[in-house]
Amino acid sequence: MRVEQLQAFLAIAETGSFQQAARKCGVTQSTISRQIQSLETDVGLSLFHRSNQAKLTLGGERFLPRARKICQEWENATQELAELLAGKQPELCVAAIPSICAYNLPPVLQKFCQDYPAVQLRVTSLGSDRALKVLKDGLVDVAIVMNNRFLTASPEMIVDVLYNEPIEVLMAANHPLTQYERVPWSEITRYPQVVFKVGYGMQRLIQDQFQRLGATMNAVLELNTLDAFRGMVRQGDAIALLPKTAVFDAHYDPSLAVRSTGEPTLKRQVVLVTSCDRILIPPIQHFRNLVHKLIGIQTEPLAVASPTTTIPTSLPRSIAI
């Protein structure tokens, strides 16, 4: 059974004529006849009395409301898809790692809301592994994360490299390691570490580095917010290995200090991930282009140095971070 057959059936039922139905459907009368014959074969009943006027049989009368419902659903579905391709989707959902949400993403969000005011923009701060999972589950449209080739190696995924950035050491301003301009790894491994929770790519990156050095990481606390990292390292000897973006405003905090690591320099790669089908949708494609324009070419965070970066209150859409 095809939609064209149902549309032909409805046209005949409404006009009472095969000839008028053919004109309404824009096909020949013989085509309409073949479609109805095929439909009647499929359902196993005659749907019309063939006389001067095409009248519904008992089977046709029973079938009529069902055919209308099916055709209406088909029309609704095709209309929704057409609107989706035209960029009229109701919302766009983004998952991003905390440092991206705090520093790089606000200008992208503001510009997107200006360009697509009718699209509800929803942003969630998640660890890389969790963000990629919700992307694969269809709960978000775009993920901006630390690259994990084991989770992004899929033919339906599109992975755009945005930038690479070094990992630096965050510590209290009076910490013994402040004596170094570039802290040797042999010194870094001696101190307790404040790390991201399981599911964050940074924890895995740091653990792998300690293993390569033949050292045991003393992780005294697991956190998932940048404010919490800053608060904890102020308290004593614990240090945190964080991306350069994440420690940007610590340079302006007299209670904190930031140092580069010695060789080898550890880096993380930040990527935008979406799927092949989503990238065809205009708002998602536009968001991707904005990220490339405003984040991908940057070597420093876009936000001004301040303890907390917030989304401008003038944004017209609901944004949850």
GROMACS .gro file of C-alpha atoms in nm:
model
  321
    1MET     CA    1   0.000   0.000   0.000
    2ARG     CA    2   0.134   0.340  -0.103
    3VAL     CA    3   0.037   0.691  -0.001
    4GLU     CA    4  -0.051   0.777  -0.363
    5GLN     CA    5  -0.311   0.499  -0.360
    6LEU     CA    6  -0.472   0.639  -0.047
    7GLN     CA    7  -0.466   0.990  -0.191
    8ALA     CA    8  -0.637   0.861  -0.507
    9PHE     CA    9  -0.897   0.682  -0.295
   10LEU     CA   10  -0.974   1.001  -0.098
   11ALA     CA   11  -0.993   1.210  -0.418
   12ILE     CA   12  -1.252   0.972  -0.569
   13ALA     CA   13  -1.450   0.961  -0.243
   14GLU     CA   14  -1.461   1.342  -0.232
   15THR     CA   15  -1.542   1.403  -0.600
   16GLY     CA   16  -1.748   1.091  -0.675
   17SER     CA   17  -1.568   1.059  -1.008
   18PHE     CA   18  -1.254   0.883  -1.131
   19GLN     CA   19  -1.213   1.152  -1.396
   20GLN     CA   20  -1.236   1.445  -1.153
   21ALA     CA   21  -1.010   1.265  -0.908
   22ALA     CA   22  -0.748   1.224  -1.181
   23ARG     CA   23  -0.756   1.599  -1.249
   24LYS     CA   24  -0.730   1.674  -0.876
   25CYS     CA   25  -0.430   1.444  -0.838
   26GLY     CA   26  -0.265   1.563  -1.159
   27VAL     CA   27  -0.252   1.219  -1.320
   28THR     CA   28  -0.439   1.035  -1.594
   29GLN     CA   29  -0.766   0.853  -1.531
   30SER     CA   30  -0.602   0.522  -1.620
   31THR     CA   31  -0.340   0.586  -1.350
   32ILE     CA   32  -0.612   0.652  -1.092
   33SER     CA   33  -0.789   0.331  -1.196
   34ARG     CA   34  -0.471   0.125  -1.162
   35GLN     CA   35  -0.400   0.273  -0.819
   36ILE     CA   36  -0.749   0.187  -0.692
   37GLN     CA   37  -0.734  -0.164  -0.841
   38SER     CA   38  -0.401  -0.222  -0.668
   39LEU     CA   39  -0.536  -0.084  -0.340
   40GLU     CA   40  -0.844  -0.307  -0.360
   41THR     CA   41  -0.617  -0.606  -0.423
   42ASP     CA   42  -0.414  -0.514  -0.113
   43VAL     CA   43  -0.717  -0.483   0.115
   44GLY     CA   44  -0.908  -0.772  -0.044
   45LEU     CA   45  -1.233  -0.577  -0.095
   46SER     CA   46  -1.394  -0.353  -0.354
   47LEU     CA   47  -1.396   0.004  -0.232
   48PHE     CA   48  -1.623   0.163  -0.495
   49HIS     CA   49  -1.939   0.074  -0.686
   50ARG     CA   50  -1.854   0.131  -1.053
   51SER     CA   51  -2.153   0.319  -1.195
   52ASN     CA   52  -2.223   0.666  -1.333
   53GLN     CA   53  -2.099   0.797  -1.000
   54ALA     CA   54  -1.830   0.627  -0.797
   55LYS     CA   55  -1.991   0.544  -0.466
   56LEU     CA   56  -1.823   0.387  -0.167
   57THR     CA   57  -1.900   0.026  -0.089
   58LEU     CA   58  -1.946  -0.083   0.272
   59GLY     CA   59  -1.576  -0.165   0.281
   60GLY     CA   60  -1.495   0.175   0.133
   61GLU     CA   61  -1.700   0.353   0.399
   62ARG     CA   62  -1.518   0.165   0.676
   63PHE     CA   63  -1.185   0.235   0.513
   64LEU     CA   64  -1.246   0.609   0.453
   65PRO     CA   65  -1.171   0.750   0.805
   66ARG     CA   66  -0.859   0.534   0.832
   67ALA     CA   67  -0.732   0.651   0.496
   68ARG     CA   68  -0.792   1.015   0.598
   69LYS     CA   69  -0.601   0.964   0.921
   70ILE     CA   70  -0.308   0.796   0.746
   71CYS     CA   71  -0.285   1.069   0.482
   72GLN     CA   72  -0.309   1.341   0.748
   73GLU     CA   73  -0.027   1.181   0.945
   74TRP     CA   74   0.179   1.157   0.628
   75GLU     CA   75   0.115   1.525   0.554
   76ASN     CA   76   0.209   1.622   0.909
   77ALA     CA   77   0.528   1.416   0.895
   78THR     CA   78   0.642   1.558   0.561
   79GLN     CA   79   0.562   1.910   0.681
   80GLU     CA   80   0.770   1.863   0.995
   81LEU     CA   81   1.063   1.731   0.792
   82ALA     CA   82   1.035   2.019   0.549
   83GLU     CA   83   1.042   2.264   0.839
   84LEU     CA   84   1.343   2.085   0.986
   85LEU     CA   85   1.533   2.119   0.658
   86ALA     CA   86   1.427   2.484   0.645
   87GLY     CA   87   1.582   2.545   0.987
   88LYS     CA   88   1.257   2.561   1.182
   89GLN     CA   89   1.350   2.310   1.450
   90PRO     CA   90   1.218   2.402   1.798
   91GLU     CA   91   1.548   2.364   1.986
   92LEU     CA   92   1.918   2.291   1.957
   93CYS     CA   93   2.088   2.099   2.238
   94VAL     CA   94   2.460   2.123   2.311
   95ALA     CA   95   2.678   1.934   2.560
   96ALA     CA   96   3.019   2.083   2.635
   97ILE     CA   97   3.302   2.036   2.883
   98PRO     CA   98   3.315   2.285   3.175
   99SER     CA   99   3.602   2.501   3.050
  100ILE     CA  100   3.429   2.550   2.713
  101CYS     CA  101   3.103   2.645   2.887
  102ALA     CA  102   3.281   2.889   3.116
  103TYR     CA  103   3.506   3.069   2.870
  104ASN     CA  104   3.472   2.997   2.500
  105LEU     CA  105   3.104   2.927   2.446
  106PRO     CA  106   2.921   3.246   2.558
  107PRO     CA  107   3.001   3.452   2.243
  108VAL     CA  108   2.890   3.160   2.025
  109LEU     CA  109   2.561   3.133   2.216
  110GLN     CA  110   2.495   3.504   2.192
  111LYS     CA  111   2.557   3.516   1.816
  112PHE     CA  112   2.349   3.204   1.754
  113CYS     CA  113   2.053   3.346   1.947
  114GLN     CA  114   2.073   3.662   1.737
  115ASP     CA  115   2.080   3.462   1.414
  116TYR     CA  116   1.814   3.204   1.513
  117PRO     CA  117   1.587   3.373   1.768
  118ALA     CA  118   1.310   3.115   1.718
  119VAL     CA  119   1.532   2.818   1.813
  120GLN     CA  120   1.545   2.732   2.183
  121LEU     CA  121   1.910   2.682   2.273
  122ARG     CA  122   1.992   2.438   2.555
  123VAL     CA  123   2.346   2.388   2.685
  124THR     CA  124   2.460   2.133   2.943
  125SER     CA  125   2.804   2.112   3.103
  126LEU     CA  126   2.925   1.750   3.106
  127GLY     CA  127   3.244   1.550   3.105
  128SER     CA  128   3.367   1.436   2.765
  129ASP     CA  129   3.263   1.072   2.796
  130ARG     CA  130   2.914   1.158   2.919
  131ALA     CA  131   2.871   1.427   2.653
  132LEU     CA  132   2.958   1.182   2.376
  133LYS     CA  133   2.718   0.925   2.518
  134VAL     CA  134   2.422   1.162   2.522
  135LEU     CA  135   2.513   1.266   2.168
  136LYS     CA  136   2.505   0.904   2.051
  137ASP     CA  137   2.177   0.852   2.238
  138GLY     CA  138   2.024   1.142   2.045
  139LEU     CA  139   1.973   1.362   2.352
  140VAL     CA  140   2.192   1.645   2.218
  141ASP     CA  141   2.280   1.767   1.870
  142VAL     CA  142   2.642   1.877   1.924
  143ALA     CA  143   2.915   1.790   2.174
  144ILE     CA  144   3.227   1.999   2.232
  145VAL     CA  145   3.468   1.777   2.421
  146MET     CA  146   3.819   1.658   2.472
  147ASN     CA  147   3.889   1.415   2.190
  148ASN     CA  148   3.855   1.045   2.263
  149ARG     CA  149   3.912   0.848   1.945
  150PHE     CA  150   3.771   0.531   2.102
  151LEU     CA  151   3.433   0.703   2.145
  152THR     CA  152   3.428   0.906   1.823
  153ALA     CA  153   3.555   0.638   1.582
  154SER     CA  154   3.221   0.581   1.412
  155PRO     CA  155   3.127   0.634   1.045
  156GLU     CA  156   2.819   0.838   1.133
  157MET     CA  157   3.014   1.081   1.351
  158ILE     CA  158   3.172   1.405   1.228
  159VAL     CA  159   3.472   1.517   1.436
  160ASP     CA  160   3.614   1.868   1.389
  161VAL     CA  161   3.943   1.949   1.562
  162LEU     CA  162   3.912   2.296   1.718
  163TYR     CA  163   4.244   2.344   1.895
  164ASN     CA  164   4.517   2.184   2.103
  165GLU     CA  165   4.617   2.336   2.435
  166PRO     CA  166   4.883   2.260   2.698
  167ILE     CA  167   4.813   2.128   3.046
  168GLU     CA  168   4.934   2.357   3.326
  169VAL     CA  169   4.977   2.332   3.702
  170LEU     CA  170   4.733   2.518   3.929
  171MET     CA  171   4.846   2.568   4.290
  172ALA     CA  172   4.824   2.800   4.588
  173ALA     CA  173   5.026   3.121   4.559
  174ASN     CA  174   5.256   3.010   4.844
  175HIS     CA  175   5.304   2.655   4.716
  176PRO     CA  176   5.664   2.525   4.705
  177LEU     CA  177   5.633   2.454   4.332
  178THR     CA  178   5.598   2.826   4.255
  179GLN     CA  179   5.980   2.842   4.263
  180TYR     CA  180   5.981   2.677   3.920
  181GLU     CA  181   5.902   2.858   3.597
  182ARG     CA  182   5.839   2.518   3.438
  183VAL     CA  183   5.764   2.252   3.700
  184PRO     CA  184   5.949   1.922   3.642
  185TRP     CA  185   5.728   1.615   3.629
  186SER     CA  186   5.944   1.457   3.896
  187GLU     CA  187   5.821   1.733   4.131
  188ILE     CA  188   5.461   1.726   4.012
  189THR     CA  189   5.427   1.355   4.094
  190ARG     CA  190   5.535   1.416   4.456
  191TYR     CA  191   5.227   1.619   4.546
  192PRO     CA  192   4.863   1.518   4.603
  193GLN     CA  193   4.634   1.583   4.307
  194VAL     CA  194   4.286   1.728   4.276
  195VAL     CA  195   4.138   1.567   3.964
  196PHE     CA  196   3.825   1.559   3.754
  197LYS     CA  197   3.570   1.287   3.823
  198VAL     CA  198   3.556   0.960   3.630
  199GLY     CA  199   3.401   1.024   3.290
  200TYR     CA  200   3.605   1.337   3.229
  201GLY     CA  201   3.876   1.301   2.968
  202MET     CA  202   4.118   1.506   3.179
  203GLN     CA  203   4.133   1.244   3.452
  204ARG     CA  204   4.223   0.977   3.198
  205LEU     CA  205   4.485   1.204   3.036
  206ILE     CA  206   4.656   1.272   3.370
  207GLN     CA  207   4.643   0.908   3.480
  208ASP     CA  208   4.801   0.797   3.153
  209GLN     CA  209   5.080   1.054   3.199
  210PHE     CA  210   5.157   0.930   3.551
  211GLN     CA  211   5.167   0.572   3.423
  212ARG     CA  212   5.410   0.668   3.149
  213LEU     CA  213   5.630   0.827   3.415
  214GLY     CA  214   5.611   0.513   3.630
  215ALA     CA  215   5.452   0.716   3.911
  216THR     CA  216   5.144   0.660   4.126
  217MET     CA  217   4.894   0.942   4.127
  218ASN     CA  218   4.775   1.045   4.473
  219ALA     CA  219   4.426   1.171   4.388
  220VAL     CA  220   4.292   1.317   4.712
  221LEU     CA  221   3.972   1.459   4.568
  222GLU     CA  222   3.757   1.431   4.253
  223LEU     CA  223   3.568   1.741   4.137
  224ASN     CA  224   3.371   1.856   3.833
  225THR     CA  225   3.365   2.237   3.853
  226LEU     CA  226   3.644   2.486   3.793
  227ASP     CA  227   3.543   2.696   4.095
  228ALA     CA  228   3.583   2.388   4.314
  229PHE     CA  229   3.934   2.327   4.177
  230ARG     CA  230   4.038   2.682   4.258
  231GLY     CA  231   3.889   2.662   4.605
  232MET     CA  232   4.063   2.336   4.692
  233VAL     CA  233   4.415   2.418   4.574
  234ARG     CA  234   4.407   2.738   4.782
  235GLN     CA  235   4.385   2.525   5.097
  236GLY     CA  236   4.727   2.355   5.101
  237ASP     CA  237   4.971   2.130   4.915
  238ALA     CA  238   4.730   1.974   4.665
  239ILE     CA  239   4.775   2.080   4.304
  240ALA     CA  240   4.567   2.038   3.990
  241LEU     CA  241   4.674   1.968   3.635
  242LEU     CA  242   4.429   2.159   3.416
  243PRO     CA  243   4.404   2.283   3.056
  244LYS     CA  244   4.533   2.633   2.987
  245THR     CA  245   4.179   2.753   2.916
  246ALA     CA  246   4.059   2.636   3.256
  247VAL     CA  247   4.325   2.828   3.452
  248PHE     CA  248   4.304   3.149   3.250
  249ASP     CA  249   4.148   3.367   3.521
  250ALA     CA  250   4.372   3.217   3.793
  251HIS     CA  251   4.650   3.444   3.664
  252TYR     CA  252   4.449   3.736   3.804
  253ASP     CA  253   4.384   3.578   4.144
  254PRO     CA  254   4.658   3.668   4.398
  255SER     CA  255   4.579   3.357   4.604
  256LEU     CA  256   4.660   3.125   4.313
  257ALA     CA  257   4.957   3.052   4.089
  258VAL     CA  258   4.989   2.885   3.751
  259ARG     CA  259   5.301   2.725   3.607
  260SER     CA  260   5.383   2.537   3.289
  261THR     CA  261   5.505   2.180   3.314
  262GLY     CA  262   5.847   2.063   3.218
  263GLU     CA  263   5.902   1.837   2.921
  264PRO     CA  264   5.722   1.648   2.790
  265THR     CA  265   5.447   1.906   2.750
  266LEU     CA  266   5.111   1.741   2.793
  267LYS     CA  267   4.831   1.865   2.565
  268ARG     CA  268   4.463   1.798   2.516
  269GLN     CA  269   4.274   1.822   2.188
  270VAL     CA  270   3.933   1.988   2.189
  271VAL     CA  271   3.688   1.879   1.918
  272LEU     CA  272   3.332   1.943   1.804
  273VAL     CA  273   3.137   1.623   1.742
  274THR     CA  274   2.803   1.579   1.570
  275SER     CA  275   2.648   1.327   1.332
  276CYS     CA  276   2.619   1.318   0.955
  277ASP     CA  277   2.241   1.353   0.960
  278ARG     CA  278   2.237   1.645   1.204
  279ILE     CA  279   2.488   1.848   1.007
  280LEU     CA  280   2.233   1.876   0.725
  281ILE     CA  281   1.998   2.080   0.948
  282PRO     CA  282   2.060   2.456   0.896
  283PRO     CA  283   2.066   2.568   1.265
  284ILE     CA  284   2.308   2.289   1.360
  285GLN     CA  285   2.524   2.365   1.058
  286HIS     CA  286   2.522   2.734   1.152
  287PHE     CA  287   2.615   2.657   1.513
  288ARG     CA  288   2.907   2.446   1.390
  289ASN     CA  289   3.026   2.730   1.167
  290LEU     CA  290   3.007   2.976   1.456
  291VAL     CA  291   3.214   2.744   1.675
  292HIS     CA  292   3.480   2.723   1.406
  293LYS     CA  293   3.479   3.098   1.360
  294LEU     CA  294   3.478   3.202   1.727
  295ILE     CA  295   3.651   2.910   1.899
  296GLY     CA  296   3.844   2.701   1.650
  297ILE     CA  297   4.082   2.978   1.546
  298GLN     CA  298   4.141   3.105   1.899
  299THR     CA  299   4.461   3.044   2.092
  300GLU     CA  300   4.335   3.216   2.408
  301PRO     CA  301   3.996   3.209   2.583
  302LEU     CA  302   3.741   3.451   2.444
  303ALA     CA  303   3.602   3.560   2.778
  304VAL     CA  304   3.743   3.845   2.981
  305ALA     CA  305   3.930   3.758   3.297
  306SER     CA  306   3.686   3.740   3.586
  307PRO     CA  307   3.608   3.492   3.861
  308THR     CA  308   3.286   3.389   3.690
  309THR     CA  309   3.185   3.417   3.326
  310THR     CA  310   2.810   3.440   3.269
  311ILE     CA  311   2.583   3.443   2.969
  312PRO     CA  312   2.468   3.800   2.888
  313THR     CA  313   2.123   3.859   3.035
  314SER     CA  314   1.998   4.002   2.707
  315LEU     CA  315   1.990   3.661   2.538
  316PRO     CA  316   1.633   3.590   2.429
  317ARG     CA  317   1.634   3.212   2.468
  318SER     CA  318   1.660   2.973   2.761
  319ILE     CA  319   2.018   2.858   2.812
  320ALA     CA  320   2.102   2.613   3.089
  321ILE     CA  321   2.467   2.565   3.174
   0.00000   0.00000   0.00000
